[in-house]
Amino acid sequence: MKRWFSKHKWVWWLLGGLVTLIVVAYCAACLYFYNFAFVPSKKSFLGSGNTRQERVDKDWLQHVRKQTWHESATGHATWQLVADYVPATHKTTKTVVVAHGYMNTKEDMASYIRLFHDAGYNVLAPDDRGHGQSDGNYIGYGWPDRLDYRGWIKQVITRVGPNSKIAMFGVSMGGATTMYTAGLKLPHQVKAFIEDCGYTSIADELAAKAQSMYNLPRWPLVPGVIATASVITHNNFAAAKTSSTLARNRRPMLFIHGAKDDFVPTKMVYANYRSTRGPKELWVVPGAGHAKSLATHPAAYKRRVLNFLGQYFK
């Protein structure tokens, strides 16, 4: 046997070459999809265009009285984050912190900002790291951002006052950000959370898109992309699971999800709803696609959201 192997060294070279080629190809694929999914840029797979009401609300946000706030990104002291603070028309200690979606900006949250402002609340709407006016060279999918939002919450308390009552609201990636933030130790002034169409984990969402966009299986690509992102950005994205963060939450949470959401599959909301340990409500919105629940049923959406907040903003 030993003599046979010595005579056929080319077999070992061939096998070694094949293994090396597979490893290099795998690493290259992981790096490609990291750049595709985690590096801020214009994403062709995202829908474009706004409804007439969204355009009207963006114009309103541009002209409404507001302030510009700043915060340093957690773990990146040189990265400056930017937020719009829209004070209520009549002075109040009640504030809603609003989290936007993947490759969106605070301006894209104009309809939600206006909803809460019209209801008499202060609204703080940040740009996440790597988005809009904020610094950053990667998309955090809400995971490192949860630490930034804790900083924003503390800034609200400092500026508005210790008697503040704060709720956090987010859509899509912002919904996941909200659920991740709920798992942190937060000031007692935080009273409630509302998440709209957030995913169960970054890995689950990447797997869903790999399947729908490329017909690729979850394994081995997604674990490799998650590992690549974790190494490059120094964030443990594998730990970004709402099942663990919501298990630590005892505050009230409203879950909203479109019944026809094929971007963040609707089934994810049921797992999220089961995971939280605080008072909770669930609304699966008939006929609504991804992040379209407000646009699809505006009156019912406003009623549900404001009634929920009214219970905990007393």
PDB file of C-alpha atoms in Angstrom:
ATOM      1  CA  MET A   1       0.000   0.000   0.000  1.00  0.00           C
ATOM      2  CA  LYS A   2       2.778   2.400   0.960  1.00  0.00           C
ATOM      3  CA  ARG A   3       4.559   1.631  -2.313  1.00  0.00           C
ATOM      4  CA  TRP A   4       1.343   2.304  -4.249  1.00  0.00           C
ATOM      5  CA  PHE A   5       0.927   5.735  -2.667  1.00  0.00           C
ATOM      6  CA  SER A   6       4.537   6.626  -3.356  1.00  0.00           C
ATOM      7  CA  LYS A   7       4.044   5.720  -7.011  1.00  0.00           C
ATOM      8  CA  HIS A   8       0.845   7.735  -7.283  1.00  0.00           C
ATOM      9  CA  LYS A   9       1.761  10.999  -5.640  1.00  0.00           C
ATOM     10  CA  TRP A  10      -0.121  12.773  -8.407  1.00  0.00           C
ATOM     11  CA  VAL A  11      -3.364  11.509  -6.807  1.00  0.00           C
ATOM     12  CA  TRP A  12      -2.546  13.371  -3.609  1.00  0.00           C
ATOM     13  CA  TRP A  13      -1.623  16.479  -5.541  1.00  0.00           C
ATOM     14  CA  LEU A  14      -4.870  16.259  -7.454  1.00  0.00           C
ATOM     15  CA  LEU A  15      -6.944  15.787  -4.302  1.00  0.00           C
ATOM     16  CA  GLY A  16      -5.096  18.592  -2.553  1.00  0.00           C
ATOM     17  CA  GLY A  17      -5.646  20.854  -5.530  1.00  0.00           C
ATOM     18  CA  LEU A  18      -9.349  20.059  -5.620  1.00  0.00           C
ATOM     19  CA  VAL A  19      -9.765  20.718  -1.898  1.00  0.00           C
ATOM     20  CA  THR A  20      -7.867  24.004  -2.223  1.00  0.00           C
ATOM     21  CA  LEU A  21      -9.999  25.018  -5.190  1.00  0.00           C
ATOM     22  CA  ILE A  22     -13.216  24.236  -3.310  1.00  0.00           C
ATOM     23  CA  VAL A  23     -12.078  26.178  -0.245  1.00  0.00           C
ATOM     24  CA  VAL A  24     -11.000  29.193  -2.325  1.00  0.00           C
ATOM     25  CA  ALA A  25     -14.269  29.134  -4.283  1.00  0.00           C
ATOM     26  CA  TYR A  26     -16.283  28.889  -1.068  1.00  0.00           C
ATOM     27  CA  CYS A  27     -14.418  31.774   0.558  1.00  0.00           C
ATOM     28  CA  ALA A  28     -14.815  33.854  -2.608  1.00  0.00           C
ATOM     29  CA  ALA A  29     -18.551  33.161  -2.669  1.00  0.00           C
ATOM     30  CA  CYS A  30     -18.898  34.130   0.993  1.00  0.00           C
ATOM     31  CA  LEU A  31     -16.981  37.348   0.397  1.00  0.00           C
ATOM     32  CA  TYR A  32     -19.090  38.137  -2.679  1.00  0.00           C
ATOM     33  CA  PHE A  33     -22.342  37.690  -0.800  1.00  0.00           C
ATOM     34  CA  TYR A  34     -20.969  39.645   2.160  1.00  0.00           C
ATOM     35  CA  ASN A  35     -20.390  42.585  -0.170  1.00  0.00           C
ATOM     36  CA  PHE A  36     -23.806  42.037  -1.716  1.00  0.00           C
ATOM     37  CA  ALA A  37     -25.703  41.896   1.577  1.00  0.00           C
ATOM     38  CA  PHE A  38     -23.642  43.852   4.133  1.00  0.00           C
ATOM     39  CA  VAL A  39     -21.899  46.671   2.248  1.00  0.00           C
ATOM     40  CA  PRO A  40     -24.047  49.808   1.856  1.00  0.00           C
ATOM     41  CA  SER A  41     -24.864  50.487  -1.783  1.00  0.00           C
ATOM     42  CA  LYS A  42     -27.814  50.812  -4.090  1.00  0.00           C
ATOM     43  CA  LYS A  43     -29.552  47.420  -4.100  1.00  0.00           C
ATOM     44  CA  SER A  44     -31.276  46.570  -7.363  1.00  0.00           C
ATOM     45  CA  PHE A  45     -33.489  43.950  -5.708  1.00  0.00           C
ATOM     46  CA  LEU A  46     -35.161  46.547  -3.498  1.00  0.00           C
ATOM     47  CA  GLY A  47     -38.342  48.142  -4.731  1.00  0.00           C
ATOM     48  CA  SER A  48     -38.288  51.801  -5.663  1.00  0.00           C
ATOM     49  CA  GLY A  49     -40.880  54.520  -5.763  1.00  0.00           C
ATOM     50  CA  ASN A  50     -43.267  55.883  -3.169  1.00  0.00           C
ATOM     51  CA  THR A  51     -47.015  56.171  -2.978  1.00  0.00           C
ATOM     52  CA  ARG A  52     -48.565  59.599  -3.296  1.00  0.00           C
ATOM     53  CA  GLN A  53     -49.152  59.701   0.464  1.00  0.00           C
ATOM     54  CA  GLU A  54     -45.532  58.773   1.161  1.00  0.00           C
ATOM     55  CA  ARG A  55     -44.363  61.613  -1.093  1.00  0.00           C
ATOM     56  CA  VAL A  56     -46.675  64.023   0.701  1.00  0.00           C
ATOM     57  CA  ASP A  57     -45.354  62.869   4.069  1.00  0.00           C
ATOM     58  CA  LYS A  58     -41.736  63.229   2.960  1.00  0.00           C
ATOM     59  CA  ASP A  59     -42.454  66.795   1.933  1.00  0.00           C
ATOM     60  CA  TRP A  60     -44.088  67.370   5.324  1.00  0.00           C
ATOM     61  CA  LEU A  61     -40.997  66.003   7.110  1.00  0.00           C
ATOM     62  CA  GLN A  62     -38.738  68.265   5.094  1.00  0.00           C
ATOM     63  CA  HIS A  63     -40.609  71.369   6.278  1.00  0.00           C
ATOM     64  CA  VAL A  64     -41.754  70.471   9.793  1.00  0.00           C
ATOM     65  CA  ARG A  65     -39.940  72.019  12.752  1.00  0.00           C
ATOM     66  CA  LYS A  66     -37.205  69.609  13.854  1.00  0.00           C
ATOM     67  CA  GLN A  67     -33.771  69.338  15.360  1.00  0.00           C
ATOM     68  CA  THR A  68     -30.670  67.396  14.332  1.00  0.00           C
ATOM     69  CA  TRP A  69     -29.234  65.149  17.027  1.00  0.00           C
ATOM     70  CA  HIS A  70     -25.948  63.250  17.003  1.00  0.00           C
ATOM     71  CA  GLU A  71     -24.656  60.116  18.696  1.00  0.00           C
ATOM     72  CA  SER A  72     -21.409  58.148  18.414  1.00  0.00           C
ATOM     73  CA  ALA A  73     -21.767  54.592  17.135  1.00  0.00           C
ATOM     74  CA  THR A  74     -21.106  52.032  19.870  1.00  0.00           C
ATOM     75  CA  GLY A  75     -17.657  50.551  19.346  1.00  0.00           C
ATOM     76  CA  HIS A  76     -16.807  53.149  16.680  1.00  0.00           C
ATOM     77  CA  ALA A  77     -16.244  56.454  18.451  1.00  0.00           C
ATOM     78  CA  THR A  78     -15.304  58.192  15.197  1.00  0.00           C
ATOM     79  CA  TRP A  79     -18.552  57.218  13.464  1.00  0.00           C
ATOM     80  CA  GLN A  80     -21.108  59.965  13.906  1.00  0.00           C
ATOM     81  CA  LEU A  81     -24.749  58.970  13.733  1.00  0.00           C
ATOM     82  CA  VAL A  82     -27.430  61.488  12.793  1.00  0.00           C
ATOM     83  CA  ALA A  83     -31.091  61.670  13.760  1.00  0.00           C
ATOM     84  CA  ASP A  84     -34.084  63.959  13.227  1.00  0.00           C
ATOM     85  CA  TYR A  85     -35.931  64.934  16.381  1.00  0.00           C
ATOM     86  CA  VAL A  86     -39.436  66.197  15.705  1.00  0.00           C
ATOM     87  CA  PRO A  87     -40.880  67.702  18.893  1.00  0.00           C
ATOM     88  CA  ALA A  88     -44.600  67.483  19.517  1.00  0.00           C
ATOM     89  CA  THR A  89     -46.686  70.568  18.776  1.00  0.00           C
ATOM     90  CA  HIS A  90     -47.572  70.757  22.479  1.00  0.00           C
ATOM     91  CA  LYS A  91     -44.845  69.967  24.992  1.00  0.00           C
ATOM     92  CA  THR A  92     -44.868  66.361  26.184  1.00  0.00           C
ATOM     93  CA  THR A  93     -42.562  63.838  27.814  1.00  0.00           C
ATOM     94  CA  LYS A  94     -43.816  61.041  25.531  1.00  0.00           C
ATOM     95  CA  THR A  95     -41.411  60.086  22.737  1.00  0.00           C
ATOM     96  CA  VAL A  96     -41.407  57.416  20.039  1.00  0.00           C
ATOM     97  CA  VAL A  97     -38.006  56.306  18.712  1.00  0.00           C
ATOM     98  CA  VAL A  98     -38.376  55.130  15.109  1.00  0.00           C
ATOM     99  CA  ALA A  99     -36.074  52.594  13.370  1.00  0.00           C
ATOM    100  CA  HIS A 100     -35.934  52.367   9.570  1.00  0.00           C
ATOM    101  CA  GLY A 101     -35.450  49.420   7.237  1.00  0.00           C
ATOM    102  CA  TYR A 102     -32.643  47.944   5.138  1.00  0.00           C
ATOM    103  CA  MET A 103     -30.959  50.623   2.986  1.00  0.00           C
ATOM    104  CA  ASN A 104     -33.655  53.100   3.976  1.00  0.00           C
ATOM    105  CA  THR A 105     -33.209  56.396   5.794  1.00  0.00           C
ATOM    106  CA  LYS A 106     -35.036  58.409   8.410  1.00  0.00           C
ATOM    107  CA  GLU A 107     -36.748  60.264   5.559  1.00  0.00           C
ATOM    108  CA  ASP A 108     -38.283  56.987   4.387  1.00  0.00           C
ATOM    109  CA  MET A 109     -40.020  56.784   7.771  1.00  0.00           C
ATOM    110  CA  ALA A 110     -41.856  60.066   7.165  1.00  0.00           C
ATOM    111  CA  SER A 111     -45.342  58.503   7.188  1.00  0.00           C
ATOM    112  CA  TYR A 112     -44.703  56.849  10.541  1.00  0.00           C
ATOM    113  CA  ILE A 113     -43.069  59.948  11.987  1.00  0.00           C
ATOM    114  CA  ARG A 114     -46.097  61.989  10.965  1.00  0.00           C
ATOM    115  CA  LEU A 115     -48.458  59.388  12.438  1.00  0.00           C
ATOM    116  CA  PHE A 116     -46.857  59.690  15.867  1.00  0.00           C
ATOM    117  CA  HIS A 117     -46.374  63.461  15.637  1.00  0.00           C
ATOM    118  CA  ASP A 118     -50.037  63.974  14.748  1.00  0.00           C
ATOM    119  CA  ALA A 119     -50.937  61.861  17.788  1.00  0.00           C
ATOM    120  CA  GLY A 120     -49.093  64.323  20.031  1.00  0.00           C
ATOM    121  CA  TYR A 121     -45.770  62.547  20.546  1.00  0.00           C
ATOM    122  CA  ASN A 122     -42.174  63.649  20.148  1.00  0.00           C
ATOM    123  CA  VAL A 123     -40.426  61.517  17.521  1.00  0.00           C
ATOM    124  CA  LEU A 124     -36.735  60.645  17.219  1.00  0.00           C
ATOM    125  CA  ALA A 125     -35.759  59.081  13.875  1.00  0.00           C
ATOM    126  CA  PRO A 126     -32.071  58.105  13.462  1.00  0.00           C
ATOM    127  CA  ASP A 127     -30.170  57.017  10.395  1.00  0.00           C
ATOM    128  CA  ASP A 128     -28.533  53.682  11.258  1.00  0.00           C
ATOM    129  CA  ARG A 129     -24.808  53.180  10.805  1.00  0.00           C
ATOM    130  CA  GLY A 130     -24.016  52.894   7.100  1.00  0.00           C
ATOM    131  CA  HIS A 131     -27.295  54.576   6.111  1.00  0.00           C
ATOM    132  CA  GLY A 132     -28.336  58.084   5.163  1.00  0.00           C
ATOM    133  CA  GLN A 133     -26.323  60.796   6.897  1.00  0.00           C
ATOM    134  CA  SER A 134     -24.749  58.444   9.447  1.00  0.00           C
ATOM    135  CA  ASP A 135     -21.201  57.122   9.174  1.00  0.00           C
ATOM    136  CA  GLY A 136     -20.357  53.449   8.804  1.00  0.00           C
ATOM    137  CA  ASN A 137     -19.117  50.985   6.201  1.00  0.00           C
ATOM    138  CA  TYR A 138     -21.436  48.048   6.832  1.00  0.00           C
ATOM    139  CA  ILE A 139     -25.109  47.258   7.343  1.00  0.00           C
ATOM    140  CA  GLY A 140     -25.724  46.013  10.866  1.00  0.00           C
ATOM    141  CA  TYR A 141     -29.133  44.416  10.244  1.00  0.00           C
ATOM    142  CA  GLY A 142     -30.167  45.829  13.623  1.00  0.00           C
ATOM    143  CA  TRP A 143     -27.680  43.828  15.687  1.00  0.00           C
ATOM    144  CA  PRO A 144     -24.910  46.343  16.481  1.00  0.00           C
ATOM    145  CA  ASP A 145     -27.516  49.057  15.929  1.00  0.00           C
ATOM    146  CA  ARG A 146     -29.415  47.913  19.013  1.00  0.00           C
ATOM    147  CA  LEU A 147     -26.567  49.317  21.105  1.00  0.00           C
ATOM    148  CA  ASP A 148     -26.769  52.606  19.207  1.00  0.00           C
ATOM    149  CA  TYR A 149     -30.502  52.816  19.879  1.00  0.00           C
ATOM    150  CA  ARG A 150     -29.886  52.339  23.577  1.00  0.00           C
ATOM    151  CA  GLY A 151     -27.649  55.395  23.286  1.00  0.00           C
ATOM    152  CA  TRP A 152     -30.401  57.322  21.500  1.00  0.00           C
ATOM    153  CA  ILE A 153     -32.874  56.336  24.219  1.00  0.00           C
ATOM    154  CA  LYS A 154     -30.534  57.643  26.904  1.00  0.00           C
ATOM    155  CA  GLN A 155     -30.155  60.870  24.958  1.00  0.00           C
ATOM    156  CA  VAL A 156     -33.943  61.284  24.883  1.00  0.00           C
ATOM    157  CA  ILE A 157     -34.004  60.964  28.674  1.00  0.00           C
ATOM    158  CA  THR A 158     -31.190  63.492  29.017  1.00  0.00           C
ATOM    159  CA  ARG A 159     -32.818  66.040  26.707  1.00  0.00           C
ATOM    160  CA  VAL A 160     -36.534  65.522  27.341  1.00  0.00           C
ATOM    161  CA  GLY A 161     -36.191  64.733  31.023  1.00  0.00           C
ATOM    162  CA  PRO A 162     -36.173  61.900  33.570  1.00  0.00           C
ATOM    163  CA  ASN A 163     -39.977  61.757  33.481  1.00  0.00           C
ATOM    164  CA  SER A 164     -39.820  60.629  29.865  1.00  0.00           C
ATOM    165  CA  LYS A 165     -42.030  57.843  28.583  1.00  0.00           C
ATOM    166  CA  ILE A 166     -40.469  56.166  25.570  1.00  0.00           C
ATOM    167  CA  ALA A 167     -41.642  53.623  23.015  1.00  0.00           C
ATOM    168  CA  MET A 168     -39.598  52.115  20.205  1.00  0.00           C
ATOM    169  CA  PHE A 169     -41.064  51.402  16.779  1.00  0.00           C
ATOM    170  CA  GLY A 170     -39.444  49.818  13.723  1.00  0.00           C
ATOM    171  CA  VAL A 171     -40.265  48.485  10.271  1.00  0.00           C
ATOM    172  CA  SER A 172     -38.527  45.555   8.502  1.00  0.00           C
ATOM    173  CA  MET A 173     -34.866  45.714   9.559  1.00  0.00           C
ATOM    174  CA  GLY A 174     -36.078  48.352  12.002  1.00  0.00           C
ATOM    175  CA  GLY A 175     -38.538  45.807  13.365  1.00  0.00           C
ATOM    176  CA  ALA A 176     -35.656  43.416  14.005  1.00  0.00           C
ATOM    177  CA  THR A 177     -33.676  46.279  15.541  1.00  0.00           C
ATOM    178  CA  THR A 178     -36.599  46.897  17.883  1.00  0.00           C
ATOM    179  CA  MET A 179     -36.734  43.240  18.941  1.00  0.00           C
ATOM    180  CA  TYR A 180     -32.967  43.094  19.422  1.00  0.00           C
ATOM    181  CA  THR A 181     -33.061  46.282  21.519  1.00  0.00           C
ATOM    182  CA  ALA A 182     -35.828  44.796  23.663  1.00  0.00           C
ATOM    183  CA  GLY A 183     -33.364  42.198  24.915  1.00  0.00           C
ATOM    184  CA  LEU A 184     -31.009  44.800  26.396  1.00  0.00           C
ATOM    185  CA  LYS A 185     -31.023  46.259  29.863  1.00  0.00           C
ATOM    186  CA  LEU A 186     -32.870  49.521  29.242  1.00  0.00           C
ATOM    187  CA  PRO A 187     -33.882  52.535  31.349  1.00  0.00           C
ATOM    188  CA  HIS A 188     -37.219  52.250  33.122  1.00  0.00           C
ATOM    189  CA  GLN A 189     -38.538  55.085  30.951  1.00  0.00           C
ATOM    190  CA  VAL A 190     -38.901  52.630  28.046  1.00  0.00           C
ATOM    191  CA  LYS A 191     -42.530  51.521  28.212  1.00  0.00           C
ATOM    192  CA  ALA A 192     -43.339  49.564  25.049  1.00  0.00           C
ATOM    193  CA  PHE A 193     -42.221  48.293  21.638  1.00  0.00           C
ATOM    194  CA  ILE A 194     -43.930  48.008  18.255  1.00  0.00           C
ATOM    195  CA  GLU A 195     -42.313  45.956  15.499  1.00  0.00           C
ATOM    196  CA  ASP A 196     -43.587  45.750  11.927  1.00  0.00           C
ATOM    197  CA  CYS A 197     -42.413  42.854   9.697  1.00  0.00           C
ATOM    198  CA  GLY A 198     -39.096  42.134  11.390  1.00  0.00           C
ATOM    199  CA  TYR A 199     -37.208  38.875  10.835  1.00  0.00           C
ATOM    200  CA  THR A 200     -36.347  36.170  13.359  1.00  0.00           C
ATOM    201  CA  SER A 201     -32.596  36.298  12.718  1.00  0.00           C
ATOM    202  CA  ILE A 202     -30.134  37.671  10.211  1.00  0.00           C
ATOM    203  CA  ALA A 203     -29.277  34.130   9.135  1.00  0.00           C
ATOM    204  CA  ASP A 204     -32.958  33.285   8.597  1.00  0.00           C
ATOM    205  CA  GLU A 205     -33.474  36.369   6.457  1.00  0.00           C
ATOM    206  CA  LEU A 206     -30.352  35.739   4.380  1.00  0.00           C
ATOM    207  CA  ALA A 207     -31.457  32.135   3.892  1.00  0.00           C
ATOM    208  CA  ALA A 208     -34.907  33.268   2.755  1.00  0.00           C
ATOM    209  CA  LYS A 209     -33.396  35.654   0.199  1.00  0.00           C
ATOM    210  CA  ALA A 210     -30.804  33.129  -1.014  1.00  0.00           C
ATOM    211  CA  GLN A 211     -33.650  30.727  -1.713  1.00  0.00           C
ATOM    212  CA  SER A 212     -36.030  33.221  -3.323  1.00  0.00           C
ATOM    213  CA  MET A 213     -33.453  35.157  -5.354  1.00  0.00           C
ATOM    214  CA  TYR A 214     -30.891  32.483  -6.283  1.00  0.00           C
ATOM    215  CA  ASN A 215     -32.553  29.161  -5.421  1.00  0.00           C
ATOM    216  CA  LEU A 216     -29.621  28.429  -3.124  1.00  0.00           C
ATOM    217  CA  PRO A 217     -29.882  26.288   0.009  1.00  0.00           C
ATOM    218  CA  ARG A 218     -29.133  27.708   3.449  1.00  0.00           C
ATOM    219  CA  TRP A 219     -26.105  25.470   3.958  1.00  0.00           C
ATOM    220  CA  PRO A 220     -23.206  25.952   3.450  1.00  0.00           C
ATOM    221  CA  LEU A 221     -23.484  29.505   2.068  1.00  0.00           C
ATOM    222  CA  VAL A 222     -25.352  31.374   4.814  1.00  0.00           C
ATOM    223  CA  PRO A 223     -23.183  30.217   7.748  1.00  0.00           C
ATOM    224  CA  GLY A 224     -20.121  31.207   5.732  1.00  0.00           C
ATOM    225  CA  VAL A 225     -21.493  34.658   4.923  1.00  0.00           C
ATOM    226  CA  ILE A 226     -22.449  35.196   8.565  1.00  0.00           C
ATOM    227  CA  ALA A 227     -18.949  34.144   9.658  1.00  0.00           C
ATOM    228  CA  THR A 228     -17.352  36.414   7.046  1.00  0.00           C
ATOM    229  CA  ALA A 229     -19.442  39.379   8.190  1.00  0.00           C
ATOM    230  CA  SER A 230     -18.628  38.655  11.833  1.00  0.00           C
ATOM    231  CA  VAL A 231     -14.880  38.567  11.174  1.00  0.00           C
ATOM    232  CA  ILE A 232     -14.832  41.712   9.019  1.00  0.00           C
ATOM    233  CA  THR A 233     -17.083  43.857  11.213  1.00  0.00           C
ATOM    234  CA  HIS A 234     -16.218  42.366  14.634  1.00  0.00           C
ATOM    235  CA  ASN A 235     -19.886  41.661  15.381  1.00  0.00           C
ATOM    236  CA  ASN A 236     -21.210  38.224  16.299  1.00  0.00           C
ATOM    237  CA  PHE A 237     -24.034  38.113  13.764  1.00  0.00           C
ATOM    238  CA  ALA A 238     -24.666  34.436  14.507  1.00  0.00           C
ATOM    239  CA  ALA A 239     -26.040  35.529  17.890  1.00  0.00           C
ATOM    240  CA  ALA A 240     -28.575  37.893  16.316  1.00  0.00           C
ATOM    241  CA  LYS A 241     -31.694  35.866  17.098  1.00  0.00           C
ATOM    242  CA  THR A 242     -34.955  37.339  18.319  1.00  0.00           C
ATOM    243  CA  SER A 243     -35.736  34.078  20.095  1.00  0.00           C
ATOM    244  CA  SER A 244     -33.035  34.908  22.644  1.00  0.00           C
ATOM    245  CA  THR A 245     -33.504  38.683  22.828  1.00  0.00           C
ATOM    246  CA  LEU A 246     -37.291  38.519  23.166  1.00  0.00           C
ATOM    247  CA  ALA A 247     -36.977  35.826  25.821  1.00  0.00           C
ATOM    248  CA  ARG A 248     -35.394  38.534  27.991  1.00  0.00           C
ATOM    249  CA  ASN A 249     -38.097  41.097  27.255  1.00  0.00           C
ATOM    250  CA  ARG A 250     -40.823  41.768  29.806  1.00  0.00           C
ATOM    251  CA  ARG A 251     -42.171  44.969  28.304  1.00  0.00           C
ATOM    252  CA  PRO A 252     -45.307  45.121  26.109  1.00  0.00           C
ATOM    253  CA  MET A 253     -44.854  44.536  22.386  1.00  0.00           C
ATOM    254  CA  LEU A 254     -47.160  44.810  19.385  1.00  0.00           C
ATOM    255  CA  PHE A 255     -46.269  42.595  16.415  1.00  0.00           C
ATOM    256  CA  ILE A 256     -47.476  43.594  12.929  1.00  0.00           C
ATOM    257  CA  HIS A 257     -46.856  41.661   9.710  1.00  0.00           C
ATOM    258  CA  GLY A 258     -48.354  41.656   6.238  1.00  0.00           C
ATOM    259  CA  ALA A 259     -50.186  38.442   5.394  1.00  0.00           C
ATOM    260  CA  LYS A 260     -48.652  38.515   1.893  1.00  0.00           C
ATOM    261  CA  ASP A 261     -45.092  39.391   2.866  1.00  0.00           C
ATOM    262  CA  ASP A 262     -42.659  37.455   0.668  1.00  0.00           C
ATOM    263  CA  PHE A 263     -39.577  39.499   1.579  1.00  0.00           C
ATOM    264  CA  VAL A 264     -39.615  38.714   5.292  1.00  0.00           C
ATOM    265  CA  PRO A 265     -41.836  35.608   5.270  1.00  0.00           C
ATOM    266  CA  THR A 266     -45.005  36.062   7.327  1.00  0.00           C
ATOM    267  CA  LYS A 267     -44.337  32.862   9.274  1.00  0.00           C
ATOM    268  CA  MET A 268     -41.515  34.626  11.106  1.00  0.00           C
ATOM    269  CA  VAL A 269     -43.913  36.841  13.060  1.00  0.00           C
ATOM    270  CA  TYR A 270     -45.489  33.839  14.774  1.00  0.00           C
ATOM    271  CA  ALA A 271     -42.091  32.698  16.071  1.00  0.00           C
ATOM    272  CA  ASN A 272     -41.333  36.236  17.247  1.00  0.00           C
ATOM    273  CA  TYR A 273     -44.694  36.519  18.969  1.00  0.00           C
ATOM    274  CA  ARG A 274     -44.141  33.245  20.832  1.00  0.00           C
ATOM    275  CA  SER A 275     -40.682  34.289  21.992  1.00  0.00           C
ATOM    276  CA  THR A 276     -41.481  37.466  23.920  1.00  0.00           C
ATOM    277  CA  ARG A 277     -42.266  37.237  27.629  1.00  0.00           C
ATOM    278  CA  GLY A 278     -44.098  40.531  28.117  1.00  0.00           C
ATOM    279  CA  PRO A 279     -47.702  41.554  27.344  1.00  0.00           C
ATOM    280  CA  LYS A 280     -48.192  41.176  23.611  1.00  0.00           C
ATOM    281  CA  GLU A 281     -50.531  41.667  20.696  1.00  0.00           C
ATOM    282  CA  LEU A 282     -50.363  40.298  17.155  1.00  0.00           C
ATOM    283  CA  TRP A 283     -51.905  41.695  13.981  1.00  0.00           C
ATOM    284  CA  VAL A 284     -51.355  39.884  10.680  1.00  0.00           C
ATOM    285  CA  VAL A 285     -52.583  42.418   8.130  1.00  0.00           C
ATOM    286  CA  PRO A 286     -54.812  41.020   5.353  1.00  0.00           C
ATOM    287  CA  GLY A 287     -53.558  41.626   1.825  1.00  0.00           C
ATOM    288  CA  ALA A 288     -50.439  43.534   2.887  1.00  0.00           C
ATOM    289  CA  GLY A 289     -47.030  42.896   1.360  1.00  0.00           C
ATOM    290  CA  HIS A 290     -43.697  43.684   2.944  1.00  0.00           C
ATOM    291  CA  ALA A 291     -43.734  46.961   4.904  1.00  0.00           C
ATOM    292  CA  LYS A 292     -47.050  47.853   3.265  1.00  0.00           C
ATOM    293  CA  SER A 293     -49.410  47.399   6.195  1.00  0.00           C
ATOM    294  CA  LEU A 294     -49.804  51.148   6.795  1.00  0.00           C
ATOM    295  CA  ALA A 295     -50.336  51.853   3.103  1.00  0.00           C
ATOM    296  CA  THR A 296     -52.782  48.953   2.721  1.00  0.00           C
ATOM    297  CA  HIS A 297     -54.959  49.668   5.766  1.00  0.00           C
ATOM    298  CA  PRO A 298     -54.031  53.184   6.955  1.00  0.00           C
ATOM    299  CA  ALA A 299     -57.007  53.816   9.242  1.00  0.00           C
ATOM    300  CA  ALA A 300     -56.845  50.404  10.929  1.00  0.00           C
ATOM    301  CA  TYR A 301     -53.060  50.666  11.241  1.00  0.00           C
ATOM    302  CA  LYS A 302     -53.193  54.015  12.990  1.00  0.00           C
ATOM    303  CA  ARG A 303     -55.974  52.837  15.282  1.00  0.00           C
ATOM    304  CA  ARG A 304     -54.122  49.657  16.295  1.00  0.00           C
ATOM    305  CA  VAL A 305     -50.796  51.361  16.874  1.00  0.00           C
ATOM    306  CA  LEU A 306     -52.154  54.346  18.791  1.00  0.00           C
ATOM    307  CA  ASN A 307     -54.513  52.234  20.894  1.00  0.00           C
ATOM    308  CA  PHE A 308     -51.572  50.039  21.863  1.00  0.00           C
ATOM    309  CA  LEU A 309     -49.426  53.013  22.812  1.00  0.00           C
ATOM    310  CA  GLY A 310     -52.317  54.571  24.693  1.00  0.00           C
ATOM    311  CA  GLN A 311     -52.343  51.616  27.079  1.00  0.00           C
ATOM    312  CA  TYR A 312     -48.746  52.226  28.169  1.00  0.00           C
ATOM    313  CA  PHE A 313     -48.330  55.978  27.657  1.00  0.00           C
ATOM    314  CA  LYS A 314     -50.628  56.981  30.488  1.00  0.00           C
TER     315      LYS A 314
END
